[in-house]
Coordinates of C-alpha atoms and ligand atoms in Angstrom, one line a residue:
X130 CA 15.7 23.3 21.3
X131 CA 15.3 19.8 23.0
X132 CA 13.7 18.1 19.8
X133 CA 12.6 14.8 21.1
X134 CA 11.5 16.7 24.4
X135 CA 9.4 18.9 22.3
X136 CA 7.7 15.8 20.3
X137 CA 7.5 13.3 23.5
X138 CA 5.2 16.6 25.4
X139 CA 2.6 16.6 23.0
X140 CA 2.8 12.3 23.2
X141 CA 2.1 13.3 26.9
X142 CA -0.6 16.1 26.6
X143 CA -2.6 15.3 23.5
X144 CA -1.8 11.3 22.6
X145 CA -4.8 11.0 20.7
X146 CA -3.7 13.7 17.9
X147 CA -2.8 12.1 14.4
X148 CA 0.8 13.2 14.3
X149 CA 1.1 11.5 10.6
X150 CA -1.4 10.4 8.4
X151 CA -0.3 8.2 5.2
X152 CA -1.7 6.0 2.7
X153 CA -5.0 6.0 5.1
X154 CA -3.6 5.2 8.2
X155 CA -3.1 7.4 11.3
X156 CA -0.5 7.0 13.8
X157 CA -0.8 9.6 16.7
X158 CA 1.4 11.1 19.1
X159 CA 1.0 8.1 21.6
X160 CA 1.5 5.7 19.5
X161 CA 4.5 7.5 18.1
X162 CA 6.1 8.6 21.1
X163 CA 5.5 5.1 22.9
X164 CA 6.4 2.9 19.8
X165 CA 9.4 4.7 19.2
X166 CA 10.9 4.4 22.8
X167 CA 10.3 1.0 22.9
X168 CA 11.7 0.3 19.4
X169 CA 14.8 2.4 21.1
X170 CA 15.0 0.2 24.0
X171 CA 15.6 -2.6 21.3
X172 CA 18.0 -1.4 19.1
X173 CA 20.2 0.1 22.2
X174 CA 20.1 -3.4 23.7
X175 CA 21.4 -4.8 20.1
X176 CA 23.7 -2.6 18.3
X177 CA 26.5 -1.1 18.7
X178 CA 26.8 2.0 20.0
X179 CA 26.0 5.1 18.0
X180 CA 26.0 2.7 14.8
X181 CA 23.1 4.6 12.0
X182 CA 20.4 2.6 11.1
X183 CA 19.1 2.7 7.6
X184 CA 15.3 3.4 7.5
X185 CA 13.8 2.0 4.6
X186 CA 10.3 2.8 3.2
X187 CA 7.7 4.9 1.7
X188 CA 6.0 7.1 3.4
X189 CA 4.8 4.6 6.0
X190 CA 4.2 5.3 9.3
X191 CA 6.5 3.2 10.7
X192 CA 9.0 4.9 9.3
X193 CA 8.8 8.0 11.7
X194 CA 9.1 5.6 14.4
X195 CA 12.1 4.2 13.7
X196 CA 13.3 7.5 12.8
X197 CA 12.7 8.9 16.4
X198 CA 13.7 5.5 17.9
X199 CA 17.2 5.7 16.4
X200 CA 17.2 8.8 17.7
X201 CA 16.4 7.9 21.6
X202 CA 18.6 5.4 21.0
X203 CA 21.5 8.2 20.5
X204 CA 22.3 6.8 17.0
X205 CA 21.7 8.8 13.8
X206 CA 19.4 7.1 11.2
X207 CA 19.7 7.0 7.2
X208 CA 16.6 7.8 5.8
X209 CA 16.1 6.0 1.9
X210 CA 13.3 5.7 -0.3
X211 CA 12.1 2.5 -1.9
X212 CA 12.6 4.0 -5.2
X213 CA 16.0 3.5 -5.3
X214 CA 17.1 0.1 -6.6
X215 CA 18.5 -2.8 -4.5
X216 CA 21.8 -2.2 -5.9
X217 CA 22.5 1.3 -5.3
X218 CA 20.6 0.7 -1.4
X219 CA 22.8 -1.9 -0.4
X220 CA 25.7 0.7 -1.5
X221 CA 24.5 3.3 1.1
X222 CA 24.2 0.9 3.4
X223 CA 27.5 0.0 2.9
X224 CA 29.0 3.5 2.8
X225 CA 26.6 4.2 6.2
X226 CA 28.1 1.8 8.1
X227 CA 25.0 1.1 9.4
X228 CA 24.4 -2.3 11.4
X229 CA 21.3 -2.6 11.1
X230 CA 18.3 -2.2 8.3
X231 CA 15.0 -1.5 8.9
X232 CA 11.6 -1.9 6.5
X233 CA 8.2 -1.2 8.1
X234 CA 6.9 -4.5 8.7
X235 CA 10.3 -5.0 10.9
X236 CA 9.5 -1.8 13.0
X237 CA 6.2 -2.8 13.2
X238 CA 7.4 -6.6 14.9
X239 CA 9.7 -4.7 16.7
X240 CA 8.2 -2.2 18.5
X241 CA 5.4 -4.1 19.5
X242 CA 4.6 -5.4 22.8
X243 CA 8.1 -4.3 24.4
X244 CA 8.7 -1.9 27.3
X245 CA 10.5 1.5 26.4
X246 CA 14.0 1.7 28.7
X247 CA 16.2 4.5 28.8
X248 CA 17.2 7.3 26.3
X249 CA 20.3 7.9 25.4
X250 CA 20.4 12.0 24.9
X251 CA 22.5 12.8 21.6
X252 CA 25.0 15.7 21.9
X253 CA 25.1 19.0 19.3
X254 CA 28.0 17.6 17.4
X255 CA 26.2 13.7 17.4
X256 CA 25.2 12.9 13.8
X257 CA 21.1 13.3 13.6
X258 CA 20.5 12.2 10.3
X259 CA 22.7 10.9 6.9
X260 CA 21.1 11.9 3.6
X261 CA 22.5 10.1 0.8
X262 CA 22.7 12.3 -2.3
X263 CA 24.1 11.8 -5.9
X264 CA 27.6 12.3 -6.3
X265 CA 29.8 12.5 -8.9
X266 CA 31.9 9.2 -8.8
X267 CA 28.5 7.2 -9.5
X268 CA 28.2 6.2 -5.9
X269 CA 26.1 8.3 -3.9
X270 CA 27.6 10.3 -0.9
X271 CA 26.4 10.4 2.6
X272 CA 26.1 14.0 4.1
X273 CA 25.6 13.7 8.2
X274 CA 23.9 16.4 9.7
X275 CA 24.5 16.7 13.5
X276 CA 21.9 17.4 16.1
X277 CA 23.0 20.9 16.3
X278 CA 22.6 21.6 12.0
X279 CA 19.4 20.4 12.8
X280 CA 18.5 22.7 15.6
X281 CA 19.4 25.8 14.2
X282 CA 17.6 25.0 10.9
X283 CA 14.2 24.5 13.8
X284 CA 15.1 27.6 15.9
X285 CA 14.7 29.6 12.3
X286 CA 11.8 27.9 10.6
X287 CA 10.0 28.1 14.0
X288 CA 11.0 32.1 14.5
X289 CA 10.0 32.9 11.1
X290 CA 6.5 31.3 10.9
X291 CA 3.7 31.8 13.4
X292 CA 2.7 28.4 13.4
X293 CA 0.1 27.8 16.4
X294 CA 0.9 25.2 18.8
X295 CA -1.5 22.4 18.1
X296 CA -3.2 23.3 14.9
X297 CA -1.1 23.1 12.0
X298 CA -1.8 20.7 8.8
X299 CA 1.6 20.3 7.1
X300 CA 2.0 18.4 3.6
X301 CA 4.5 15.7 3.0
X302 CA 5.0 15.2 -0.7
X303 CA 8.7 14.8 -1.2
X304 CA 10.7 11.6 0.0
X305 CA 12.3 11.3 2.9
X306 CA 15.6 10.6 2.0
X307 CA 15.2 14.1 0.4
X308 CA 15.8 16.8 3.0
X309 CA 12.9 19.4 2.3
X310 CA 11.1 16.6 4.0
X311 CA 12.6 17.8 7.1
X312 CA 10.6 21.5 6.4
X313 CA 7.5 19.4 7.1
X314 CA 7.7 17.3 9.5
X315 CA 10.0 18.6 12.1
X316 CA 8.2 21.8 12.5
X317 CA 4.8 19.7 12.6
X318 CA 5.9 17.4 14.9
X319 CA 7.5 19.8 17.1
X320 CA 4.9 21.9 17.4
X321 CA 2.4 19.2 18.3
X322 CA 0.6 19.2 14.6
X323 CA -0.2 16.8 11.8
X324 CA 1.6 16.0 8.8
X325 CA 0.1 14.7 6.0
X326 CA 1.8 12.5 3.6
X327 CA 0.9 12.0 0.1
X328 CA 2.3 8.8 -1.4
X329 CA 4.2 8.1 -4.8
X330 CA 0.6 6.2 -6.2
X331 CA -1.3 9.0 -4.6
X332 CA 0.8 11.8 -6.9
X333 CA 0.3 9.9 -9.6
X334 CA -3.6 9.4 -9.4
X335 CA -4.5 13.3 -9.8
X336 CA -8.3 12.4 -8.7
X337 CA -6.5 10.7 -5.5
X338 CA -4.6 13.8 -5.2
X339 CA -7.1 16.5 -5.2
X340 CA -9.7 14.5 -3.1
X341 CA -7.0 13.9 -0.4
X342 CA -6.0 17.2 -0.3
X343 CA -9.7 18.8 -0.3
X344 CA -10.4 16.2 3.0
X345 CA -6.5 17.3 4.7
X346 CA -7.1 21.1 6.2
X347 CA -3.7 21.7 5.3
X348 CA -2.0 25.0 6.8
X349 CA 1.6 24.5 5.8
X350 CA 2.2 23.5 2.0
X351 CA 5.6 22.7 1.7
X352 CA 6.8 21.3 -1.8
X353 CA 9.2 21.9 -4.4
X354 CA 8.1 24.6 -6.5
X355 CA 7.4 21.9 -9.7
X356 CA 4.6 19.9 -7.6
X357 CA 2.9 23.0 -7.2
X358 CA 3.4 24.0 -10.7
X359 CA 1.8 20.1 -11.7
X360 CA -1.1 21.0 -9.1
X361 CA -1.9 24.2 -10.7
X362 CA -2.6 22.3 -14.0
X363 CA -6.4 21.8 -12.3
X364 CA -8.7 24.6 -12.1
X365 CA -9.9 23.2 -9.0
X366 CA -6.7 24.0 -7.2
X367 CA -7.5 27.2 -5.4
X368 CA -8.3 28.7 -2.1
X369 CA -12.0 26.8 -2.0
X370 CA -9.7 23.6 -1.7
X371 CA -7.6 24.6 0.7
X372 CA -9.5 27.3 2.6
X373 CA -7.0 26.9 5.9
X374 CA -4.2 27.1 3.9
X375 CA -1.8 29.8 5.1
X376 CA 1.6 29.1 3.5
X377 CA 3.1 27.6 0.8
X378 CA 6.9 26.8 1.9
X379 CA 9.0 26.0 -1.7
X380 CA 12.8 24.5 -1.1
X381 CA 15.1 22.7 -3.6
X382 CA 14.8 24.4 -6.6
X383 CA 13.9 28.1 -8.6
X384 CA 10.6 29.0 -7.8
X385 CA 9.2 30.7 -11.1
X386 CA 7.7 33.9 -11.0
X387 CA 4.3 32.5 -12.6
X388 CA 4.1 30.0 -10.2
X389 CA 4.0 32.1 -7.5
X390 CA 2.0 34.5 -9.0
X391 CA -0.7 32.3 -9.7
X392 CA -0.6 31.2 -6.6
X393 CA -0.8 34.2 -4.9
X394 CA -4.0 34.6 -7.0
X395 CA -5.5 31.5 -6.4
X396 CA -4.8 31.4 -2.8
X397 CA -5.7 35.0 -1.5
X398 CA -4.8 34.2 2.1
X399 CA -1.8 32.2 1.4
X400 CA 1.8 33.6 1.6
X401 CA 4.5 32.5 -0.4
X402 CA 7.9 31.9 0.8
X403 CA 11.4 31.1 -1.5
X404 CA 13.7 29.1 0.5
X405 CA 17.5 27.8 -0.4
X406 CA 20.6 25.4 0.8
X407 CA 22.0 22.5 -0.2
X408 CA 21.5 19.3 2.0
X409 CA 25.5 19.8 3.3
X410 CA 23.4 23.2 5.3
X411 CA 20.5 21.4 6.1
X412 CA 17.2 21.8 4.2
X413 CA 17.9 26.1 3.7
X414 CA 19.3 28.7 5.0
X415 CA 18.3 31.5 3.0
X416 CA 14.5 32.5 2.9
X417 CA 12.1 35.2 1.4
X418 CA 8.5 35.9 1.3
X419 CA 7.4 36.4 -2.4
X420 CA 4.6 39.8 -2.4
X421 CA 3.6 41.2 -5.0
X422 CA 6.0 43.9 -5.0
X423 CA 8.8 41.8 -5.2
X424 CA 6.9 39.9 -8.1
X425 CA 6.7 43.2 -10.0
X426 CA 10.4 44.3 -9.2
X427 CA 12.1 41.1 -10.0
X428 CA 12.3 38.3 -12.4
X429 CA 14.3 35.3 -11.7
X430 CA 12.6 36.0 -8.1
X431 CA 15.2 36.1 -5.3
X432 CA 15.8 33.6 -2.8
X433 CA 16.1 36.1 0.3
X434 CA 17.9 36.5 3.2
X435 CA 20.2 34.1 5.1
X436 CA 18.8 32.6 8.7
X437 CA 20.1 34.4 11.3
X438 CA 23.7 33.0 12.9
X439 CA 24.7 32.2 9.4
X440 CA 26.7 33.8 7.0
X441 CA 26.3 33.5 3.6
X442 CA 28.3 34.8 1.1
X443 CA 29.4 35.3 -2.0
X444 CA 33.0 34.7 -2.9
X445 CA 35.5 34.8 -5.9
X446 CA 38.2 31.9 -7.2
X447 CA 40.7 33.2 -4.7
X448 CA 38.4 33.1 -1.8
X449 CA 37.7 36.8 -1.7
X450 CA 33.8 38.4 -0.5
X451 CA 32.9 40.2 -3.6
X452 CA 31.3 43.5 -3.5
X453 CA 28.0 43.4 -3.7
X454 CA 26.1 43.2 -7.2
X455 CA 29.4 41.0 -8.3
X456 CA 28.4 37.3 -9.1
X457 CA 30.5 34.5 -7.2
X458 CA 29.9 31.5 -6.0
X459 CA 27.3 31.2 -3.0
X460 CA 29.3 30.5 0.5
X461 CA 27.6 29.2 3.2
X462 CA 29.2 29.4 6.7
X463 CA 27.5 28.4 10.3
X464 CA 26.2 26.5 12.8
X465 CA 23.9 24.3 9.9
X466 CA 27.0 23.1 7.7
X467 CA 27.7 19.5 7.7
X468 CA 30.9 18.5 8.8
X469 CA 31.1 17.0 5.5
X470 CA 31.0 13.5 3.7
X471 CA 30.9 10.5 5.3
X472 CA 33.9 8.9 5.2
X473 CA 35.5 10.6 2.2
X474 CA 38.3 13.3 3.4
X475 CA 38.8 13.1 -0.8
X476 CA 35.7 15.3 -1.2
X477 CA 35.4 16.9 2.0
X478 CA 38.7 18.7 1.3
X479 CA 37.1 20.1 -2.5
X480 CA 33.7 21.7 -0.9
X481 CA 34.4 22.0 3.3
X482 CA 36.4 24.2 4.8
X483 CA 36.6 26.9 7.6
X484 CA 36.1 30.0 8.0
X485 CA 36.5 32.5 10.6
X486 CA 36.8 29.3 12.9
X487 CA 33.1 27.6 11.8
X488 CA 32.4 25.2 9.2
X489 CA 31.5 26.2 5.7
X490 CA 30.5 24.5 2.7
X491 CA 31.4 25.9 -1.1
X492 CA 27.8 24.9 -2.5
X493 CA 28.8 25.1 -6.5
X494 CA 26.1 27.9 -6.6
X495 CA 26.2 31.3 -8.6
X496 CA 24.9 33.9 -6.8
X497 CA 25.1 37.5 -6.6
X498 CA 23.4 40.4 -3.8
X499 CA 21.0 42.6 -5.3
X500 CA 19.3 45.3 -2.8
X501 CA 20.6 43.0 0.2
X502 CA 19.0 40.0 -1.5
X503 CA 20.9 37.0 -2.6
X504 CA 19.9 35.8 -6.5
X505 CA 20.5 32.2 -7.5
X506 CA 22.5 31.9 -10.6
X507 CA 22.5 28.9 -11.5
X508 CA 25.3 26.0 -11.2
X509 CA 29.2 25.8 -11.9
X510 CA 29.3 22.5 -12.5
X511 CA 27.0 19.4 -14.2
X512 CA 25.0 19.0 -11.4
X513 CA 21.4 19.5 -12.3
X514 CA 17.7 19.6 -10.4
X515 CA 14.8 17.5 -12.0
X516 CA 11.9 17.9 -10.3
X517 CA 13.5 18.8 -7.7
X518 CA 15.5 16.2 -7.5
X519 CA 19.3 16.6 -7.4
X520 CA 21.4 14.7 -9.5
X521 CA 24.8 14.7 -10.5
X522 CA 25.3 14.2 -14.3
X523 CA 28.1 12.2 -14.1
X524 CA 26.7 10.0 -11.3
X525 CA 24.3 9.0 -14.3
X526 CA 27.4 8.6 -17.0
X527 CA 29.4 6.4 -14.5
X528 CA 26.4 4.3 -14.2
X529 CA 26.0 3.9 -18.1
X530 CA 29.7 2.9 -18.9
X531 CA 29.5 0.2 -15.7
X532 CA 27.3 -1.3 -18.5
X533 CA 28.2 -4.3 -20.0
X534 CA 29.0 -3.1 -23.9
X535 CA 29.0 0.8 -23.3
X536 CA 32.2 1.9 -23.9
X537 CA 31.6 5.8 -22.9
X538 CA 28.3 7.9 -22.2
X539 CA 27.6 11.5 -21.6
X540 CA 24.0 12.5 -20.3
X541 CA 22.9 16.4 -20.5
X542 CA 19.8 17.5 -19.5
X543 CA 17.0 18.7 -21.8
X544 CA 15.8 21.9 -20.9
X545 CA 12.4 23.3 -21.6
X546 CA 11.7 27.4 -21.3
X547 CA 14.9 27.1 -19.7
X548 CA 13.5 24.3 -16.9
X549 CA 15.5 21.0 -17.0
X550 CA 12.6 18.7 -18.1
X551 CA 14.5 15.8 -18.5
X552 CA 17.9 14.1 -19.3
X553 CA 19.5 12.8 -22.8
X554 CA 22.4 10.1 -22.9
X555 CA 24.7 10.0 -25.6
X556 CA 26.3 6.5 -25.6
X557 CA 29.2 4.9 -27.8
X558 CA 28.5 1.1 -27.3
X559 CA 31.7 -1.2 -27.7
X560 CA 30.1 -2.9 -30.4
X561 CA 26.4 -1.9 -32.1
X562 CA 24.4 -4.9 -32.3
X563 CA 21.9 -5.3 -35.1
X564 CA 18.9 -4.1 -33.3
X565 CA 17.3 -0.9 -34.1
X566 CA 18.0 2.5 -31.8
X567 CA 14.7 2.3 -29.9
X568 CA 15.3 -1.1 -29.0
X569 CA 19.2 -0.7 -28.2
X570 CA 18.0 2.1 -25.8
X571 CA 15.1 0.1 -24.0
X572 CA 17.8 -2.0 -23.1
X573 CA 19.8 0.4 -21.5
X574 CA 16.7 1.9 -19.5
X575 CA 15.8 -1.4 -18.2
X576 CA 19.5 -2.7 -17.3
X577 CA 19.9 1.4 -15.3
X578 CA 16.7 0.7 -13.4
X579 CA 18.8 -2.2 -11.5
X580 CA 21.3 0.6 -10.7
X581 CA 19.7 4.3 -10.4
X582 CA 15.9 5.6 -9.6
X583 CA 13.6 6.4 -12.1
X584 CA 14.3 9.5 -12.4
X585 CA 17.8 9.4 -12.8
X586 CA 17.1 7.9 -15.7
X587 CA 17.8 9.3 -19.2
X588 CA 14.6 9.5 -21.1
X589 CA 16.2 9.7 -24.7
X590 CA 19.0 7.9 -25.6
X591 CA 21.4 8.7 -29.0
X592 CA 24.1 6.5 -30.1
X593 CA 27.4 7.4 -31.8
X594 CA 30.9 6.1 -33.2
X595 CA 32.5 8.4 -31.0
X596 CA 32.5 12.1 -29.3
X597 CA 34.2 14.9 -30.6
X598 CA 36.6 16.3 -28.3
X599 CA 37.0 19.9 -27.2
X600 CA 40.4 21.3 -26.7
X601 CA 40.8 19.6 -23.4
X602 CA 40.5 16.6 -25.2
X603 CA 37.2 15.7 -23.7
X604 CA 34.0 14.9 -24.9
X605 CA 32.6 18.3 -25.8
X606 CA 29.5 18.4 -24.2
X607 CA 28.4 21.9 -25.7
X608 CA 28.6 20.3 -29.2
X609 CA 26.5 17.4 -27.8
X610 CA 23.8 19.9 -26.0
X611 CA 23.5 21.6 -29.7
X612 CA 22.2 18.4 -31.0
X613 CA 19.3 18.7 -28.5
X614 CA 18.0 22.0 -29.4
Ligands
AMP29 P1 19.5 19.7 -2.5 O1 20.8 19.3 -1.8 O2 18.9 18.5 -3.2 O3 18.6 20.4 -1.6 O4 19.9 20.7 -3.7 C1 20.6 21.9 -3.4 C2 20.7 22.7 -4.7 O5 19.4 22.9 -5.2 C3 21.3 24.0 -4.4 O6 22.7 24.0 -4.3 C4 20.7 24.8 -5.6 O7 21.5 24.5 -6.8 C5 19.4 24.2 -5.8 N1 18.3 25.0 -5.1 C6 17.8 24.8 -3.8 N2 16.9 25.7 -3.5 C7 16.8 26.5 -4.5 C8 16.0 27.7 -4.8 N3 15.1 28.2 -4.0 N4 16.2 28.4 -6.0 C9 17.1 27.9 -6.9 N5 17.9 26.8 -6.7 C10 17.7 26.1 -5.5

């Protein structure tokens, strides 16, 4: 599937249609498709070639510009959030390589007024996008996806759903330099609909919330399961809301069998669809419609069936498929694997590898097949999902003992009904200063905030003289957890 062909027809056949709509304003496919060629025709007369641009913003309109104009311009672009902290940005930018950063008010100067010129037409192996992600060493790693990972994550989503040409609503809630953004917009834009963003101060004002949502005529919800779960909170969030809504779409995390039960009762003619994968395959590549049935047969819910032209299984420490029923580690193989970190061979080698002559990606996953249905069972290592959000555990310690007068920190997360609901630090200070606990811990909040997002950021803090080591000789982080039950 020609992606940008796909978008730049419905430029060409309906240019008044909002193709995004954010924080009140509208940008349609015109304006997108003309913008974005002419912001192109820019950057391919001023950087080098095939060098990423990052793409920094919220939610703004702009930003889908400069992400197709990167594109036309055959480079791949590096989508990040404002919520991550100058420091840790200009590490990605950095670690991108990119040439070239762009905020909103530049892409608006930028693409005004010129003349589009040429595209440049990526090829399958071409890097299409670079999500950043937390990694283990405290600096984030980049994961390229090619134009090809990107494609065959589209063919799928587009087989799978009847969406009709023209008249799907998506929602937008999640960031974009998270990659279940790409569940909503790609398949919107593609298929000449509108996607509907719903910004950071929006979420947070739930009279904002519901009245936006009541005015959008969504069709597609796609979310991670915990903003649905927040949105079922209000009585009013049922099927008289939403009465066009036909799917909700939930990546990134375990959907909970309440959660989808309720919705299934709220929203009558509303399916409900489980989807997993890492960002190294490209948004998901396993998938399964939650019916009641399934509801009654199974609880934790499984996450389904892998997209066709992808194999995923499930393998032991040698390497070896186990039979089915057998739990292993969750192996995904195929066209939507990354062909691993940028720039780091060090970590490619631990997780990428080949098999049967195509890339494939060790995700750190327990799973196990049940009736011909892959179960998620949870992680091998520390590496956690809050909100959806992924973060690596020791991405947040690394970043503690970088702090002046922390000599060591381990973070765990604190689980509710099983749910991580948020994160505890555990931090021996070089020296304890005569201030009291709360105070010693405010300090440490507002000095991470320079280095990590907000919610990578431990929300109780304990201070101690020292850890007490497991056999290993490391800080034994099952004593630790004990202490927060
Ligand atoms: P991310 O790269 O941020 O999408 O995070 C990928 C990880 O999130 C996976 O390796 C799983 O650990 C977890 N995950 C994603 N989708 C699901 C799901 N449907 N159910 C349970 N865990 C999931």
């Amino acid at each position: 599937m020609e992606i940008i062909e796909r978008i730049e027809h419905w430029g060409k056949m309906t240019p008044d249609r909002a193709a995004f709509i954010s924080g009140g304003r509208t940008l349609t496919y015109g304006e997108l498709c003309h913008r974005s060629s002419a912001l192109a025709a820019h950057l391919a007369g001023t950087l080098p070639e095939k060098s990423p641009v990052v793409v920094l913003g919220h939610k703004e309109p702009e930003l889908l510009i400069a992400y197709l104009a990167a594109i036309k311009s055959g480079r791949a672009y590096v989508p990040v959030d404002t919520a991550v902290p100058p420091q840790r940005i200009e590490r990605i930018v950095a670690a991108s390589g990119a040439a070239l950063t762009l905020s909103p008010e530049q892409v608006a100067g930028l693409a005004d007024g010129r003349e589009p010129g040429p595209r440049r037409r990526l090829e399958t192996d071409d890097h299409y996008y670079i999500m950043f992600t937390s990694g283990s060493t405290g600096e984030p790693k980049g994961v390229p996806i090619t134009y090809g990972c990107l494609q065959s994550f589209l063919e799928w989503i587009l087989a799978e759903h009847a969406f009709e040409e023209g008249q799907e609503v998506f929602l937008n809630v999640v960031p974009y330099s998270f990659d279940v953004s790409l569940m909503d917009t790609y398949p919107a834009l593609v298929t000449g609909g509108t996607v509907t963003s719903v910004t950071r101060d929006e979420i947070a004002s739930p009279r904002q919330l519901y009245q936006l949502l009541g005015r959008s005529a969504l069709t597609t919800w796609v979310s991670t399961p915990s903003f649905a779960q927040m949105c079922l909170v209000e009585p009013a969030f049922k099927r008289e809301l939403l009465p066009r809504l036909r799917r909700f779409l939930f990546c990134g995390e375990t959907l909970a069998p309440e959660v989808a039960s309720q919705l299934l009762d709220r929203f009558p003619d509303a399916e409900v669809w489980n989807t997993y994968g890492p960002t190294e395959a490209t948004v998901a590549t396993t998938s399964i419609r939650i019916t009641r049935d399934l509801l009654n047969r199974y609880s934790p819910l499984p996450i389904g069936y892998p997209m066709p032209g992808t194999r995923v299984l499930v393998m032991d420490e040698q390497g070896r498929e186990v039979p089915a029923g057998e739990r292993g580690e969750i192996i995904i193989s195929g066209p939507n694997v990354s062909p691993g970190y940028l720039n780091r061979p060090d970590l490619i080698e631990q997780v990428f590898f080949r098999l049967d002559g195509r890339r494939a990606y060790r995700t750190g996953d327990w799973g196990r097949y049940r009736d011909g249905m892959l179960f998620f069972e949870g992680r091998m290592d520390n590496q956690v999902k809050l909100h959806g959000y992924r973060i690596e555990l020791a991405d947040v310690e690394a970043n503690l003992r970088a702090l002046p007068g922390v000599r060591d920190a381990v973070v765990l997360p604190v689980l509710r009904q099983g749910v991580v609901d948020s994160l505890a630090a555990f931090v021996i200070l070089n020296e304890r200063p005569p201030r009291p606990d709360f105070q010693l811990a405010a300090e440490l909040k507002l000095q991470l905030t320079e280095r990590l997002p907000a919610y990578m950021i431990p929300r109780k803090f304990t201070f101690l003289e020292s850890f007490l080591m497991n056999v290993n000789g490391k800080a034994d982080r099952r004593k630790l957890a004990e202490a927060l039950t």
